[in-house]
Amino acid sequence: MADTGFFKKVHETAKLIPYGRVTSYGAIAKYLGAAKSARMVGWAMNASHNDPDIPAHRVVNRVGLLTGKHHFEGTNLMQQLLESEGVEVVDLQIQDFNTIFWDPTIELL
DNA sequence: ATTCTGACGTGGG
DNA sequence: CCCCACGCCAGAA
C-alpha cells in the first residue's frame, strides 16, 4: 500500500502509457524529479500488483529490455502482452525501442 | 538495530 | 567499447 506521493505518481504515470507504447523506469523517475531513484520506480511497480490498471509490462529498463519479466506469471507473459499490442519483442528485447518509446517528460510536457 | 538485496541509471576507468 | 562501483529508498531476513 504505501500510497506515498512517489508511488502514487508512478502509478499515475504508468496508467498514462498509451497502447502499443513503452517507457523506462528512469524516464518516469526523471519525470517525477527523482532520476537517481529509478530503482524505486521498479519498486513502485511491484506495489502496482494491487492495481490491474497499471500496465507494468509496458515499463522496461532504459535499453528496452524486459528485465521485470520474472515478476510476471508464466515465462513470457510480459513479452506476449507487448506483442499483443503490436510491439516487436525478441528475446526480451524490444525492437524499434526508440520508435515506440513513450517519454512522459516530453509527451506529457 | 544492522545488513543485503532489488522491475535502474549514470559515471568513471 | 566493456566492466565496475556508487547512489536511491524501501522492504525482508
PDB file of N, CA and C in Angstrom, chain A residues 16 20 24 38 52 69-70 78 87 93 107-108:
ATOM      1  N   LEU A  16      -0.852   6.255 -17.703  1.00  0.00           N
ATOM      2  CA  LEU A  16      -0.929   7.164 -18.849  1.00  0.00           C
ATOM      3  C   LEU A  16      -0.203   6.630 -20.075  1.00  0.00           C
ATOM      4  N   GLY A  20       0.352   0.195 -27.093  1.00  0.00           N
ATOM      5  CA  GLY A  20       1.425  -0.078 -28.042  1.00  0.00           C
ATOM      6  C   GLY A  20       2.653   0.778 -27.808  1.00  0.00           C
ATOM      7  N   SER A  24      10.504   3.727 -19.827  1.00  0.00           N
ATOM      8  CA  SER A  24      11.511   3.137 -18.948  1.00  0.00           C
ATOM      9  C   SER A  24      11.356   3.657 -17.521  1.00  0.00           C
ATOM     10  N   ALA A  38      15.557   5.606  -9.818  1.00  0.00           N
ATOM     11  CA  ALA A  38      14.864   4.760 -10.794  1.00  0.00           C
ATOM     12  C   ALA A  38      14.492   3.426 -10.152  1.00  0.00           C
ATOM     13  N   PRO A  52      -4.568  -3.433 -11.264  1.00  0.00           N
ATOM     14  CA  PRO A  52      -4.516  -4.088 -12.579  1.00  0.00           C
ATOM     15  C   PRO A  52      -4.544  -3.077 -13.715  1.00  0.00           C
ATOM     16  N   LYS A  69      10.392  -9.153 -16.378  1.00  0.00           N
ATOM     17  CA  LYS A  69       9.577 -10.257 -16.859  1.00  0.00           C
ATOM     18  C   LYS A  69       9.452 -11.361 -15.819  1.00  0.00           C
ATOM     19  N   HIS A  70      10.452 -11.478 -14.997  1.00  0.00           N
ATOM     20  CA  HIS A  70      10.467 -12.539 -13.985  1.00  0.00           C
ATOM     21  C   HIS A  70       9.376 -12.369 -12.941  1.00  0.00           C
ATOM     22  N   MET A  78       4.863 -11.226 -20.153  1.00  0.00           N
ATOM     23  CA  MET A  78       5.177  -9.821 -20.429  1.00  0.00           C
ATOM     24  C   MET A  78       5.414  -9.591 -21.915  1.00  0.00           C
ATOM     25  N   VAL A  87       3.913  -4.539 -30.333  1.00  0.00           N
ATOM     26  CA  VAL A  87       5.311  -4.219 -30.024  1.00  0.00           C
ATOM     27  C   VAL A  87       6.198  -5.407 -30.391  1.00  0.00           C
ATOM     28  N   GLN A  93      13.938  -8.442 -25.735  1.00  0.00           N
ATOM     29  CA  GLN A  93      14.470  -7.171 -26.223  1.00  0.00           C
ATOM     30  C   GLN A  93      13.477  -6.520 -27.170  1.00  0.00           C
ATOM     31  N   GLU A 107       6.035  13.785 -23.784  1.00  0.00           N
ATOM     32  CA  GLU A 107       4.645  13.610 -24.210  1.00  0.00           C
ATOM     33  C   GLU A 107       3.685  14.341 -23.275  1.00  0.00           C
ATOM     34  N   LEU A 108       4.003  14.316 -21.994  1.00  0.00           N
ATOM     35  CA  LEU A 108       3.127  14.959 -21.009  1.00  0.00           C
ATOM     36  C   LEU A 108       3.581  16.368 -20.693  1.00  0.00           C
TER      37      LEU A 108
END
